[in-house]
Each structure stands twice: as C-alpha cells, then as structure tokens.
PDB file of C-alpha atoms in Angstrom:
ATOM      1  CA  UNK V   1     -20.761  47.322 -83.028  1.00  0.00           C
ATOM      2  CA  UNK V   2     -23.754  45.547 -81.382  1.00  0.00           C
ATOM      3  CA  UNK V   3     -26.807  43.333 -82.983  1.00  0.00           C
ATOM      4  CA  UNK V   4     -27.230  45.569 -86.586  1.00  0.00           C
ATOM      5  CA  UNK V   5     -30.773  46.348 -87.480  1.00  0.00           C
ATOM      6  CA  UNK V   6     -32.394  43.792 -89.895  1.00  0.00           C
ATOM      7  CA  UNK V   7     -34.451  45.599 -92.957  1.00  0.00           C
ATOM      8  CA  UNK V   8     -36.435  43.812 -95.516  1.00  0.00           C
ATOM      9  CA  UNK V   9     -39.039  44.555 -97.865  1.00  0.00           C
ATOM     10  CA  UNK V  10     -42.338  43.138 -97.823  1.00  0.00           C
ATOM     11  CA  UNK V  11     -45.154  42.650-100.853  1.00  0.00           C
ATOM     12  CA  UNK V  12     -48.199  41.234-101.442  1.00  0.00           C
ATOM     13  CA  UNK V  13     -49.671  39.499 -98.734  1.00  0.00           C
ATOM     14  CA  UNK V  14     -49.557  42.216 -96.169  1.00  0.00           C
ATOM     15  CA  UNK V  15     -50.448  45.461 -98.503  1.00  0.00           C
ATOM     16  CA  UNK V  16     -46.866  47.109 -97.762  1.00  0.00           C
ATOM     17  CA  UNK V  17     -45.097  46.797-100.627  1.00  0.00           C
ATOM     18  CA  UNK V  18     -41.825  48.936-100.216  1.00  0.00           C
ATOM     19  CA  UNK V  19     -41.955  49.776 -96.331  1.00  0.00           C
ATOM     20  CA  UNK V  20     -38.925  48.604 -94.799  1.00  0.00           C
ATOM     21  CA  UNK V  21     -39.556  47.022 -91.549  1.00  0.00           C
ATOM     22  CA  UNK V  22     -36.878  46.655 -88.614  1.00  0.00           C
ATOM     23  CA  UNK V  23     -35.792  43.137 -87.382  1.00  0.00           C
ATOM     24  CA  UNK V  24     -38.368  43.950 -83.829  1.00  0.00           C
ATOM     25  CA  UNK V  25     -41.298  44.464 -86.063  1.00  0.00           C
ATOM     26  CA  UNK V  26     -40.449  40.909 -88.383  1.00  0.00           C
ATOM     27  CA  UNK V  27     -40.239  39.420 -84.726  1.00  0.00           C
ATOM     28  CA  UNK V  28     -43.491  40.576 -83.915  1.00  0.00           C
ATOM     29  CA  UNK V  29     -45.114  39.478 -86.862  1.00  0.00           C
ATOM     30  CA  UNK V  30     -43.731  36.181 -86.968  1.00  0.00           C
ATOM     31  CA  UNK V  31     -44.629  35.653 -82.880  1.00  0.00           C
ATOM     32  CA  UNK V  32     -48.084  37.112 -83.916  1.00  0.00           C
ATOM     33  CA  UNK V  33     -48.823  34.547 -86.656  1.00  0.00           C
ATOM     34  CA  UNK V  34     -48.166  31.391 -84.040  1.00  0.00           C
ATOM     35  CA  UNK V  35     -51.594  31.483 -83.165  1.00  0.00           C
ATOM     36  CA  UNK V  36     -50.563  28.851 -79.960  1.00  0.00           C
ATOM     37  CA  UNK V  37     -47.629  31.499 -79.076  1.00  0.00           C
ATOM     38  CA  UNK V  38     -50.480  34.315 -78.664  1.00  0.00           C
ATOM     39  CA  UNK V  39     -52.979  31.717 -76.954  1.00  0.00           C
ATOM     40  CA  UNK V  40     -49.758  31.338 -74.809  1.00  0.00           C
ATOM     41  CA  UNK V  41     -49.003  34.882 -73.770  1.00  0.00           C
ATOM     42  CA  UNK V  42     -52.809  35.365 -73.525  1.00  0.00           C
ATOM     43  CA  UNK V  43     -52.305  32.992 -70.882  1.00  0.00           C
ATOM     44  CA  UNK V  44     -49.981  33.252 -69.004  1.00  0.00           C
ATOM     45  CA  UNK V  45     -50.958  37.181 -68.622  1.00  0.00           C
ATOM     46  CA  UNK V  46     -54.414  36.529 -67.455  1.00  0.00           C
ATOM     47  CA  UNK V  47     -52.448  33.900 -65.119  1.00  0.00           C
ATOM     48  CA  UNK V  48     -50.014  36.443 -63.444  1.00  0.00           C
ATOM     49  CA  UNK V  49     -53.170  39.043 -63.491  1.00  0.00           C
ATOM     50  CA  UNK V  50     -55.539  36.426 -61.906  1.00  0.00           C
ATOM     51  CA  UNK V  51     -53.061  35.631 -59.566  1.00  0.00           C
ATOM     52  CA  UNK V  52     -52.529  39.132 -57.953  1.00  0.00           C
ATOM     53  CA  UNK V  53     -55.850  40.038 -58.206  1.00  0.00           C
ATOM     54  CA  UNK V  54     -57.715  37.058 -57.538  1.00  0.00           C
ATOM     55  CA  UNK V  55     -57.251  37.234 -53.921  1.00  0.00           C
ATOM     56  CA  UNK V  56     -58.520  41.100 -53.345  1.00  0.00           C
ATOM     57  CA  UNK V  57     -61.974  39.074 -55.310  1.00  0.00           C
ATOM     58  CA  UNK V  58     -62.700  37.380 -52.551  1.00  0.00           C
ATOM     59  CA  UNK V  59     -63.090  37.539 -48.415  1.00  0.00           C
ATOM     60  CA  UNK V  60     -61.496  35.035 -47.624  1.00  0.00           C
ATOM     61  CA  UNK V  61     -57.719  34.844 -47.205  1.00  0.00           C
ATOM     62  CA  UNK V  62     -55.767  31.730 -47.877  1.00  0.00           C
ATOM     63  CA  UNK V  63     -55.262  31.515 -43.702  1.00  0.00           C
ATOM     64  CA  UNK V  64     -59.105  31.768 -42.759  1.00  0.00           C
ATOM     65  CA  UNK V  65     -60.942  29.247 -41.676  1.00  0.00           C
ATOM     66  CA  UNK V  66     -64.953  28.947 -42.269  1.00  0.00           C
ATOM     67  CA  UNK V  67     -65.888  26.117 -39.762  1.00  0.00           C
ATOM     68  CA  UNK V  68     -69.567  26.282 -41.205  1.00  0.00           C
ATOM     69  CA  UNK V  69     -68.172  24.676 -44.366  1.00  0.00           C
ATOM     70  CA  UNK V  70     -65.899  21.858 -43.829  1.00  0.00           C
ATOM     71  CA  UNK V  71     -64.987  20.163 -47.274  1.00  0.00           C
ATOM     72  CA  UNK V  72     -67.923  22.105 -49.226  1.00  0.00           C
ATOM     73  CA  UNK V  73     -68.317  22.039 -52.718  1.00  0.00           C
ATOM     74  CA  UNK V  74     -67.892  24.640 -54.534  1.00  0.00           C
ATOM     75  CA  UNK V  75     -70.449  27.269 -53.987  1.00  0.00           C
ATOM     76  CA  UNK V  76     -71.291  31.257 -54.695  1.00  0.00           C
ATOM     77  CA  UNK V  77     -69.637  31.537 -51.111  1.00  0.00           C
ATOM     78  CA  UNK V  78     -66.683  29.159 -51.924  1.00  0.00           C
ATOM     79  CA  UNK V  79     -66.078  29.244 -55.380  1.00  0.00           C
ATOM     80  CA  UNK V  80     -63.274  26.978 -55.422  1.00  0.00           C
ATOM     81  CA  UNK V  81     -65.480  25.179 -52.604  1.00  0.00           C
ATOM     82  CA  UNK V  82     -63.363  24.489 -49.306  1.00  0.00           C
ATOM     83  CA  UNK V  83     -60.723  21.795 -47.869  1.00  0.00           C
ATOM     84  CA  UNK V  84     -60.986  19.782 -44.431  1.00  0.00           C
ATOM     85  CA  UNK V  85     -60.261  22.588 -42.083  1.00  0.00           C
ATOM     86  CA  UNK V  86     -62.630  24.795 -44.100  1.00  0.00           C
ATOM     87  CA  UNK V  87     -60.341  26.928 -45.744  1.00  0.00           C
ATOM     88  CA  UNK V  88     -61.065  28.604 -49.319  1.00  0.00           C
ATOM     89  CA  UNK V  89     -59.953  26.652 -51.940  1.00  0.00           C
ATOM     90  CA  UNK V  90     -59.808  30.064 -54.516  1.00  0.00           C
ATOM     91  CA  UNK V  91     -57.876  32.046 -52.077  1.00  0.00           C
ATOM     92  CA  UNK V  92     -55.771  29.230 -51.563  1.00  0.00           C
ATOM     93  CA  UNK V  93     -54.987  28.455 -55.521  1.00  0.00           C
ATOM     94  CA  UNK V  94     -54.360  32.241 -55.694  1.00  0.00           C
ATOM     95  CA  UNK V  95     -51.813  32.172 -53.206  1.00  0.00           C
ATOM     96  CA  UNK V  96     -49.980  29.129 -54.529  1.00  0.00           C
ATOM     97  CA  UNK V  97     -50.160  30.205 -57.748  1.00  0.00           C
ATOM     98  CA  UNK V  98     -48.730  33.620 -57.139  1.00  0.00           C
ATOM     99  CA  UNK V  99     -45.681  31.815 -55.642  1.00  0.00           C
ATOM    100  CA  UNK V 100     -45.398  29.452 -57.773  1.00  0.00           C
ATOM    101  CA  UNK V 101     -44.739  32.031 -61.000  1.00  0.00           C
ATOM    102  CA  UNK V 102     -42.914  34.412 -58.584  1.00  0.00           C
ATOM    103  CA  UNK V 103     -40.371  31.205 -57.775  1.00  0.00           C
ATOM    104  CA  UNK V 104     -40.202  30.346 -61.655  1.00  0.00           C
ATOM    105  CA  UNK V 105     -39.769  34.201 -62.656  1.00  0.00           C
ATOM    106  CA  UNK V 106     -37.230  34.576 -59.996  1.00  0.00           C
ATOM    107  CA  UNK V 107     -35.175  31.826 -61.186  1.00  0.00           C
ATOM    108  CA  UNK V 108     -35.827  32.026 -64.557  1.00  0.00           C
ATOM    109  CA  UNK V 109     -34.339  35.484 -64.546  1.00  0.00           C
ATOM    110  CA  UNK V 110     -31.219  34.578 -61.669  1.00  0.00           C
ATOM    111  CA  UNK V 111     -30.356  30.819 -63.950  1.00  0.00           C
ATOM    112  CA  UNK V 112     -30.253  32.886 -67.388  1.00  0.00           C
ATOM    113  CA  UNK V 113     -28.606  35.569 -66.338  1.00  0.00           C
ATOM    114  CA  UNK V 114     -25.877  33.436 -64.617  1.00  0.00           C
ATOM    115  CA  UNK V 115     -25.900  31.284 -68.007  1.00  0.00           C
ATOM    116  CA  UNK V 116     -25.623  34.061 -70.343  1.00  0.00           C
ATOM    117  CA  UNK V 117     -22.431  35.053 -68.572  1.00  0.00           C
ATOM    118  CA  UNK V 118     -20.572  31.838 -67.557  1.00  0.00           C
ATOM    119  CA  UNK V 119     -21.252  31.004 -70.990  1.00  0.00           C
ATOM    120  CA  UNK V 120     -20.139  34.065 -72.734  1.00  0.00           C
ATOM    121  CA  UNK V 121     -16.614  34.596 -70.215  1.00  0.00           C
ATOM    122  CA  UNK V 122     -15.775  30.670 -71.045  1.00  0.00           C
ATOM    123  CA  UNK V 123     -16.666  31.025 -74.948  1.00  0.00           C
ATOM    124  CA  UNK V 124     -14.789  34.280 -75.335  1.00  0.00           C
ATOM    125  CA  UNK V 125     -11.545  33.653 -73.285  1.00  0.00           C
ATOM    126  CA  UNK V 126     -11.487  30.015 -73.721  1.00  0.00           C
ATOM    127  CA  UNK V 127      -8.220  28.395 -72.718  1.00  0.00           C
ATOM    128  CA  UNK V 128      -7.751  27.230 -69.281  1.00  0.00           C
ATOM    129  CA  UNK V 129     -10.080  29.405 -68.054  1.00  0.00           C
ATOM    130  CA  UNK V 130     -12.995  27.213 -70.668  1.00  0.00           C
ATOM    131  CA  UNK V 131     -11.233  24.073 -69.947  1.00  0.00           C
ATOM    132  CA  UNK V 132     -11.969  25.415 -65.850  1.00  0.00           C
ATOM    133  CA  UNK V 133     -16.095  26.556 -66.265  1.00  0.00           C
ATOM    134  CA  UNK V 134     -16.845  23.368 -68.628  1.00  0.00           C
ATOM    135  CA  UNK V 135     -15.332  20.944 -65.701  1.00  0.00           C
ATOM    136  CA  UNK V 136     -17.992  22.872 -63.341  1.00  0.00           C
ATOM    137  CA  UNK V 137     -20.682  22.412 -65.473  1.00  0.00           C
ATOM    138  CA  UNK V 138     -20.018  18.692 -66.230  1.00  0.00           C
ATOM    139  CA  UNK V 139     -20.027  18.020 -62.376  1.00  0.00           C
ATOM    140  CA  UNK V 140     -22.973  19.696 -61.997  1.00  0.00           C
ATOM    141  CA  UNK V 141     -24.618  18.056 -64.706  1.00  0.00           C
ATOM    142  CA  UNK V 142     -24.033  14.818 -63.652  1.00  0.00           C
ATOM    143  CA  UNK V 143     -25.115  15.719 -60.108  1.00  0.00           C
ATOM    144  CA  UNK V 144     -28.731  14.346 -59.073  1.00  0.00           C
ATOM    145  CA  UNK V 145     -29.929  18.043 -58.352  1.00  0.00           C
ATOM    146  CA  UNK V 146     -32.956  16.272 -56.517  1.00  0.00           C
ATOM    147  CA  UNK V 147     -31.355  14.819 -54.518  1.00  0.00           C
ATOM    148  CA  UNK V 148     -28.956  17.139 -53.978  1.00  0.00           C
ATOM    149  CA  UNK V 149     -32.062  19.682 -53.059  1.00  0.00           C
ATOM    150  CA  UNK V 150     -33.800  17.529 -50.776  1.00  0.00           C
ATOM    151  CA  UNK V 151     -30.461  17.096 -48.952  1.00  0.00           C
ATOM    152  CA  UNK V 152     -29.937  20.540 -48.134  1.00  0.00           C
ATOM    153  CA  UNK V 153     -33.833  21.100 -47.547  1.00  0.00           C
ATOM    154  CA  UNK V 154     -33.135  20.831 -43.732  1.00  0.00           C
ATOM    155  CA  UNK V 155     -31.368  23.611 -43.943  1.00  0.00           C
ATOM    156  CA  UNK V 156     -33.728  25.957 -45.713  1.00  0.00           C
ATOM    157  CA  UNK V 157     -37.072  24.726 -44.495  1.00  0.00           C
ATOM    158  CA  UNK V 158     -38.538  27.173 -41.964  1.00  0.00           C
ATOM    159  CA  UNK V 159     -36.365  29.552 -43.824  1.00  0.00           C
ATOM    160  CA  UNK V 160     -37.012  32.042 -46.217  1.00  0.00           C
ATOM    161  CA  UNK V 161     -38.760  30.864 -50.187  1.00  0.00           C
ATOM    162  CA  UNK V 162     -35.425  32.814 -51.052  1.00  0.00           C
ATOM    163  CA  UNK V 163     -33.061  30.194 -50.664  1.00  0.00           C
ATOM    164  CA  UNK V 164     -35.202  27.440 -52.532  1.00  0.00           C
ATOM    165  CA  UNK V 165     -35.046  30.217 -55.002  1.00  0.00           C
ATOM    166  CA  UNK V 166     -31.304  29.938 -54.776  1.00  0.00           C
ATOM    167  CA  UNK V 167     -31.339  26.223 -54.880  1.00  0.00           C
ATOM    168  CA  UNK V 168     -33.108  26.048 -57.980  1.00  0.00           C
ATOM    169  CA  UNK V 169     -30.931  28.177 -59.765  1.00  0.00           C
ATOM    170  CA  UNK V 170     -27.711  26.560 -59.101  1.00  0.00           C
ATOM    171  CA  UNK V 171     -29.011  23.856 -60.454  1.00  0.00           C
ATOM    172  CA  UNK V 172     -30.912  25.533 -63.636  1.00  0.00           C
ATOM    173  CA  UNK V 173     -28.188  26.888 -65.934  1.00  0.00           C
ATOM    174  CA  UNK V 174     -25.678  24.442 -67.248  1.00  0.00           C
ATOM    175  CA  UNK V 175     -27.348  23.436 -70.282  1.00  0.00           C
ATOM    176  CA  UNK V 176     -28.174  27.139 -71.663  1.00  0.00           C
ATOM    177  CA  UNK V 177     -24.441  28.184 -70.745  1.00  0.00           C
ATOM    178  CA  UNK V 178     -23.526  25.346 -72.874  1.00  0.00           C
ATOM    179  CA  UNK V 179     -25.301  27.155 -75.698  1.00  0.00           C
ATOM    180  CA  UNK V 180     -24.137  29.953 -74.857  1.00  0.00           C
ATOM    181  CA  UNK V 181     -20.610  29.367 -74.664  1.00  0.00           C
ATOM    182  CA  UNK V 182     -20.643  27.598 -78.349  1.00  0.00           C
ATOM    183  CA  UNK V 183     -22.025  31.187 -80.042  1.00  0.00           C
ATOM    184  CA  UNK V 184     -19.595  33.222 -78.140  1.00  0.00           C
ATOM    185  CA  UNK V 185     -16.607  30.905 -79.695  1.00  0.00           C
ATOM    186  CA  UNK V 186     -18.500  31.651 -82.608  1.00  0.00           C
ATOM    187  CA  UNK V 187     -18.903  35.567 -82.455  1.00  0.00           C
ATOM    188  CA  UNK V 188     -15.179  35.586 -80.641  1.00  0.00           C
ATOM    189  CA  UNK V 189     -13.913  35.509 -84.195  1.00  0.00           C
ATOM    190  CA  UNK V 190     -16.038  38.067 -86.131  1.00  0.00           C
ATOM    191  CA  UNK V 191     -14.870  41.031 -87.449  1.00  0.00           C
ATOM    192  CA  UNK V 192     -16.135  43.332 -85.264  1.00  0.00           C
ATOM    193  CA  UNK V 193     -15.252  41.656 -82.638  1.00  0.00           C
ATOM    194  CA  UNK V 194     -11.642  41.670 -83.449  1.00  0.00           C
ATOM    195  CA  UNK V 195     -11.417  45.186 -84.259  1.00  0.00           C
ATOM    196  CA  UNK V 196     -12.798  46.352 -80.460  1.00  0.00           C
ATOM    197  CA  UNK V 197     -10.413  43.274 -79.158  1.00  0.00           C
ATOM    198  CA  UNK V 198      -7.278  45.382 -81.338  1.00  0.00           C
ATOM    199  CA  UNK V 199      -8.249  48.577 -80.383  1.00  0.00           C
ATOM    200  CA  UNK V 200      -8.100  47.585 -76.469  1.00  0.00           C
ATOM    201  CA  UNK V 201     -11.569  47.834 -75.454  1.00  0.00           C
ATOM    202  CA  UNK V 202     -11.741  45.812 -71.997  1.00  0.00           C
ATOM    203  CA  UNK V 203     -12.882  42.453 -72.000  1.00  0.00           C
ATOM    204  CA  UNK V 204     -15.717  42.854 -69.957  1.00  0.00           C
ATOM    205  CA  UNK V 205     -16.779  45.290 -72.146  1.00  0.00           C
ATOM    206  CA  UNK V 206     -16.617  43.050 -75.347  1.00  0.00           C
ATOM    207  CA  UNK V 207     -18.697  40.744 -73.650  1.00  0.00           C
ATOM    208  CA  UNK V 208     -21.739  43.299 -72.979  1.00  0.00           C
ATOM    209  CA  UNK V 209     -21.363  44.884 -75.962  1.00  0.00           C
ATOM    210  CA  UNK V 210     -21.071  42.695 -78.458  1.00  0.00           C
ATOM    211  CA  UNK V 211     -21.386  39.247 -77.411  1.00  0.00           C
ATOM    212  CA  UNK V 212     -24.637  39.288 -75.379  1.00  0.00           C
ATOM    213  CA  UNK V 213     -26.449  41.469 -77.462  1.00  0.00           C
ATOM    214  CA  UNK V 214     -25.963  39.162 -80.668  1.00  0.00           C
ATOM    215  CA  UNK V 215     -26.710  36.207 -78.462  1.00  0.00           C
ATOM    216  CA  UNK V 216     -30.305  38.010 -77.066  1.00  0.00           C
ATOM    217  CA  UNK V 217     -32.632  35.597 -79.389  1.00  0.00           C
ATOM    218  CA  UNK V 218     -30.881  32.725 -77.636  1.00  0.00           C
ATOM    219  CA  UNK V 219     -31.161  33.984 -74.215  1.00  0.00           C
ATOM    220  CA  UNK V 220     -34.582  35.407 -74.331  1.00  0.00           C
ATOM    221  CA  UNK V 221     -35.727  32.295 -75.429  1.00  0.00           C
ATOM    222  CA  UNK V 222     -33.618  29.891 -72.687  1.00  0.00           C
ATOM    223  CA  UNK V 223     -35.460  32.578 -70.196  1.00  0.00           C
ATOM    224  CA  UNK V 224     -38.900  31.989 -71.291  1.00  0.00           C
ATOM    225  CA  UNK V 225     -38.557  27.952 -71.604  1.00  0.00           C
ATOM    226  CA  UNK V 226     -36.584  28.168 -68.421  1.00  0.00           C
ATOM    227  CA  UNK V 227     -39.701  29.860 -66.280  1.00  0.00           C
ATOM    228  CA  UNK V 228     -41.895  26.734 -67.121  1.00  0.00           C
ATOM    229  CA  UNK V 229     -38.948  24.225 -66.102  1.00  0.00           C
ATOM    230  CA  UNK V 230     -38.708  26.275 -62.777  1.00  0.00           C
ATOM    231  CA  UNK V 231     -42.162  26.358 -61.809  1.00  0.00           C
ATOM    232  CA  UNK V 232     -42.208  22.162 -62.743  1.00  0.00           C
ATOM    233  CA  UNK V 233     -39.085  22.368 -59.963  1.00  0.00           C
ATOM    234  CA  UNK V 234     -40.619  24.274 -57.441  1.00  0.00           C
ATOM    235  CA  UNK V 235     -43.837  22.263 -57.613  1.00  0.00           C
ATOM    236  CA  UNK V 236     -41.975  18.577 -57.500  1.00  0.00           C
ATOM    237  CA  UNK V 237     -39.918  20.220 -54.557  1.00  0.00           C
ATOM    238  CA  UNK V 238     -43.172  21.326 -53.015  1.00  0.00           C
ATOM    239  CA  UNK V 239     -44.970  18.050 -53.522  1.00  0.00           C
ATOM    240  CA  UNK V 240     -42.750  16.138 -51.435  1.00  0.00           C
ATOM    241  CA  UNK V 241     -42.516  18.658 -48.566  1.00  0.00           C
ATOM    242  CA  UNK V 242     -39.464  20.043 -49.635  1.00  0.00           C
ATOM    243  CA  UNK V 243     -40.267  23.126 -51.116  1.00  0.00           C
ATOM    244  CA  UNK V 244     -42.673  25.785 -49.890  1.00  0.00           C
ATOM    245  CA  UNK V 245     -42.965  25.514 -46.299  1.00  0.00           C
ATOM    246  CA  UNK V 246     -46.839  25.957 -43.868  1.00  0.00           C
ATOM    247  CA  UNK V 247     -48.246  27.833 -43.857  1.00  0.00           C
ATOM    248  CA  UNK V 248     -47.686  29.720 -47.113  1.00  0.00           C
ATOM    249  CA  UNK V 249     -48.972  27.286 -49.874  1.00  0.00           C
ATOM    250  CA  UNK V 250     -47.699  27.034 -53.520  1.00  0.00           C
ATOM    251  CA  UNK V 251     -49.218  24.913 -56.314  1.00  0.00           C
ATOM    252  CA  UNK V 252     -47.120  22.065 -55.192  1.00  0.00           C
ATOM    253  CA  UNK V 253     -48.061  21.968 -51.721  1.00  0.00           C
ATOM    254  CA  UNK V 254     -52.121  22.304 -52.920  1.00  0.00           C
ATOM    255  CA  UNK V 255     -51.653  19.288 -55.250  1.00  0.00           C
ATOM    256  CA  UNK V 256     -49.950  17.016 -52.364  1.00  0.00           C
ATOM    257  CA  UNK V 257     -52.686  17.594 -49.933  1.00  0.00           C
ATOM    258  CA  UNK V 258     -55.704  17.223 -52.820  1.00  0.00           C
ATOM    259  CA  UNK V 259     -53.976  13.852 -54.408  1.00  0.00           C
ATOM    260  CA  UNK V 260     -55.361  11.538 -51.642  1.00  0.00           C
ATOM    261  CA  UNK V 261     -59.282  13.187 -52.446  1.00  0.00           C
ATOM    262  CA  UNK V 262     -59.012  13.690 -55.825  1.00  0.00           C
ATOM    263  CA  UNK V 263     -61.376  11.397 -56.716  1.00  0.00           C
ATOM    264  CA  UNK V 264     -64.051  11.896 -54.009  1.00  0.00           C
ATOM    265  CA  UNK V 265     -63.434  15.679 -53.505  1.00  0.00           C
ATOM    266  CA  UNK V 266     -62.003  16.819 -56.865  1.00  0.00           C
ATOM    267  CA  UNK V 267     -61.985  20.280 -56.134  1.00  0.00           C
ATOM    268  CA  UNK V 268     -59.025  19.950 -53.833  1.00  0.00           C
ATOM    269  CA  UNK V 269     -57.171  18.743 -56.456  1.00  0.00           C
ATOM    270  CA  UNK V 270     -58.016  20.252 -59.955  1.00  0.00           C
ATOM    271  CA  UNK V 271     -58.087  24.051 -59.311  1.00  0.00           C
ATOM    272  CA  UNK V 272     -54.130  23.486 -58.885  1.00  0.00           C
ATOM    273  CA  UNK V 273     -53.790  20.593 -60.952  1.00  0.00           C
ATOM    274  CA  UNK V 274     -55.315  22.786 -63.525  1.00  0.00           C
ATOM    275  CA  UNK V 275     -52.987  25.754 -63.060  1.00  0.00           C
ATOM    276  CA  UNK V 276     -50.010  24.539 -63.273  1.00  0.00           C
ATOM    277  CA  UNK V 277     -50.869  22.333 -66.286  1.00  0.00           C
ATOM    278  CA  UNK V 278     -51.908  25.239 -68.038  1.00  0.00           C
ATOM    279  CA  UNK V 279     -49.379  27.839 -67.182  1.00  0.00           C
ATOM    280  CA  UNK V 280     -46.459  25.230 -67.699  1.00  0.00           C
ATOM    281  CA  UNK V 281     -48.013  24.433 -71.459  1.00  0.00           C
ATOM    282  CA  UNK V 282     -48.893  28.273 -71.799  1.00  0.00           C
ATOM    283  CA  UNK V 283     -45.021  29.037 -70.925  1.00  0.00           C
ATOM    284  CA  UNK V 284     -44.159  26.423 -73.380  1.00  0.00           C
ATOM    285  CA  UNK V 285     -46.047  27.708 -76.430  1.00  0.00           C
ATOM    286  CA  UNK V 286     -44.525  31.228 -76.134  1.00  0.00           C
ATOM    287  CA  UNK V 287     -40.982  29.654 -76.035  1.00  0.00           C
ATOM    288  CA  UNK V 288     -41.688  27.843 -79.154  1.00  0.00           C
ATOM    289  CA  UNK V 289     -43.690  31.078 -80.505  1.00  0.00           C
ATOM    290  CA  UNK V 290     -39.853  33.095 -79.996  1.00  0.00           C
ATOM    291  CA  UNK V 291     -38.366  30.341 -81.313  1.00  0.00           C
ATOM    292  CA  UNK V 292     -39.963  30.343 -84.908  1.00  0.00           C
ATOM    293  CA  UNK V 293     -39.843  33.996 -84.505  1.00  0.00           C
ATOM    294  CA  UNK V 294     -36.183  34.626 -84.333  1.00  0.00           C
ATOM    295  CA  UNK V 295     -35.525  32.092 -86.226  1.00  0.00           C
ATOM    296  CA  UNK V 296     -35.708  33.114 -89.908  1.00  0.00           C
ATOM    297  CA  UNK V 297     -35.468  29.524 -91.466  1.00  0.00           C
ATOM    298  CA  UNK V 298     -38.281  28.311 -89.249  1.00  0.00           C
ATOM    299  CA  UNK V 299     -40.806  26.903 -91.658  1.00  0.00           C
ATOM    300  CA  UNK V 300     -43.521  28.816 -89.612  1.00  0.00           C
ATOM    301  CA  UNK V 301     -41.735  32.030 -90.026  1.00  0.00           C
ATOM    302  CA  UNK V 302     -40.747  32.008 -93.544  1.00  0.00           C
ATOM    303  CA  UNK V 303     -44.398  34.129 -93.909  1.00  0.00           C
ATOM    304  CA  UNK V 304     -43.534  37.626 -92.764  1.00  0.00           C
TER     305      UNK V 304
END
C-alpha cells in the first residue's frame, strides 16, 4: 500500500457540485490560489528560460572583450552595458546565472535525496543503527560548514564546479533528514506498514514503497526551499573567491567584482544583485505555495 488517493466533493464556489476530485488536482488548486506561489513559479521559469536562452540573444559571449567600450553604460549594443575590461555585462549575468540555478538544482536534488533516505533508514530501523545516523548528523550540525568549505577550497579550486557541488551537499541535508526520520517513526507503526513488515517484504523495499511515497509532500517541499538555500551557498562561497573559479562566472563572483562600483557604475552590480534577489524570493514563494497546498489545515488552503 502506497500514498491512497484523496477524494472529496466540492460545491458552490467552483460550479462542481458532485465531481470528485483526486488529492493532485486539490494540490493544484490550492498552489493555484497562492497568487505569490504562481508569481513564484512564473519566475523562476522565465529565470531558468532567460538563462539558457539569454546568451544565444546576444553576440557577445561572457569571454569577449569589446575594447571600444570600456565600462559603458548600458546601451542597444551592451544592454547590460560593459565592465572594466569591456566585457558584456548581459552575457555575463546569463552565464552566472545559469550556474548559479544549475549549482542550487544540483544540490537541491543530491541534499534531498540523501535526506529522504538517511532519514527514512534511521526512522524505520531505529535502534543502534538511529542512535548511529543521529550522532552523524549532530556533528555535522554543529560543524561551521563555512568554514569547513573554505578549508577544503584549496583543494577544489581550479577543479571541476562538481565538487563545490559535492561540498554543498554534505553540508545541506541534516535538518530535512531530521524531519524525515520523525514521520518514518511515525509511518513505521501503521497498519500497512506492519502487514508488508509480517509478510517479509525486504526492508529496502518498505522504505520505497511505503515510507517515501507518504513522506513526498515533505520532501518535495524540503527540495524546493532547499534550491533557494543552495543558490544563497554557492553565491556566499563565490563572493569570497571560494566558489566558482575564472574564468567561468556565477552570480556570486559578478556581485564581488561590482560591490566596489556599485555606486558609481551600478550596472556592474544590480543585473546580479537583482537576480539572485529575485530568484532566491521567487524559490521561496513556491515553497510556501506547496506548503499551504499539501497542507490541508493551512488557513490559505481551507478554500478548495
């Protein structure tokens, strides 16, 4: 047995008095309603979409130099105007902000998925083997991952955006597995969950089953907030030349070179500034927008 379809019945309001709707469709309505959850998505799509396609826009790549317009405002030929050395600011923000939301996708995804099943393996078995993953994750916890990162950033730097990638992550999913862990003591003793224990079905089996999938509201949610938290990462990482590494650029890096002339040659500064403000509080309005949505009690919900 796995999550069970929800049916209600709505009337009034909506005109469809007597249809039955499935739990997906109530969580679609309810995300649909949070007007700053759609602004959100609306977002944060136009983001990833301006961010691929931005740079095929424009001439210039984020490498080329135009020695004809050093520190130029921004124009019909430099929309984003230029830097010092001439460079395109536009082709530059592209660039940074294409790595910036591939680094918080990345680990995003890699954090949540290592969450969901620490979590669920230290809920479900609990014992020594609980008593074992929870002692991890308090060390961890209590680790300055900063410092930790910047530490081991001689190692990566000149190296592959993977293994920042890597060092986000293992640093990114205590707190959800924490969750986690609590609703899998929880499910651990359902019905259902019993019966496929007695009738032998593996253990890692139990877990995929029936665990995760009655745990996907959680963990869909910890994914989505966890993207924005990521991105913040990267960029701080980034910002004090421990991140994304010349001459690739990320959000981070554009902001730390801009902050000394953002007052006398804004445009250096805001384009990025601006993007990462936005898709960090786009990111964040979605999470909340699942939130409510899953979340039947939510007082912004209770409207179907």
């Amino acid at each position: 047995m796995t999550t069970e379809s929800v049916t209600t019945t709505t009337a009034g309001t909506d005109g469809l008095s007597g249809e039955r709707l499935s739990r997906g469709t109530l969580i679609r309505r309810r995300f649909l309603r949070n007007k700053l959850a759609v602004v959100g998505l609306v977002i944060v799509l136009f983001m990833f979409l301006l961010a691929f396609v931005g740079p095929h826009l424009t001439k210039w790549s984020y490498t080329d130099n135009d020695f004809d317009n050093l520190l130029s405002a921004p124009s019909s030929e430099h929309w984003f105007g230029t830097t010092q050395v001439g460079v395109d600011v536009f082709a530059q923000t592209m660039r940074g902000l294409q790595k910036s939301l591939i680094i918080g996708l990345l680990v995003a995804i890699f954090s949540t998925s290592l969450s969901a099943f620490i979590g669920s393996v230290a809920g479900y078995l609990g014992g020594r083997t609980d008593r074992g993953i929870m002692w991890v994750v308090d060390v961890l916890l209590v680790i300055p991952s900063l410092l930790v990162l910047v530490i081991l950033s001689r190692y990566y730097q000149g190296k592959s955006w993977l293994l920042l990638v890597v060092g986000l992550t293992i640093f990114d999913w205590m707190i959800t597995s924490r969750v986690v862990r609590g609703l899998a003591m929880s499910l651990r003793e359902r019905d259902f969950v019993r019966a496929a224990r007695y009738m032998g079905v593996p253990t890692h089996k139990i877990i995929a089953r029936h665990l995760l999938p009655n745990m996907a509201s959680i963990i869909i949610i910890a994914a989505t907030l966890n993207v924005g938290g990521a991105i913040l990462g990267e960029t701080g990482l980034s910002y004090l030349g421990f991140g994304v590494q010349a001459p690739d650029v990320s959000l981070g890096t554009l902001i730390a070179e801009g902050t000394g002339a953002a007052l006398t040659y804004p445009w250096l500064f805001m384009f990025a500034g601006a993007s990462l403000v936005l898709t960090v509080l786009a990111v964040s309005f979605i999470g909340d927008g699942l939130r409510d949505a899953f979340d039947p009690g939510s007082a912004k919900s209770k409207k179907i």
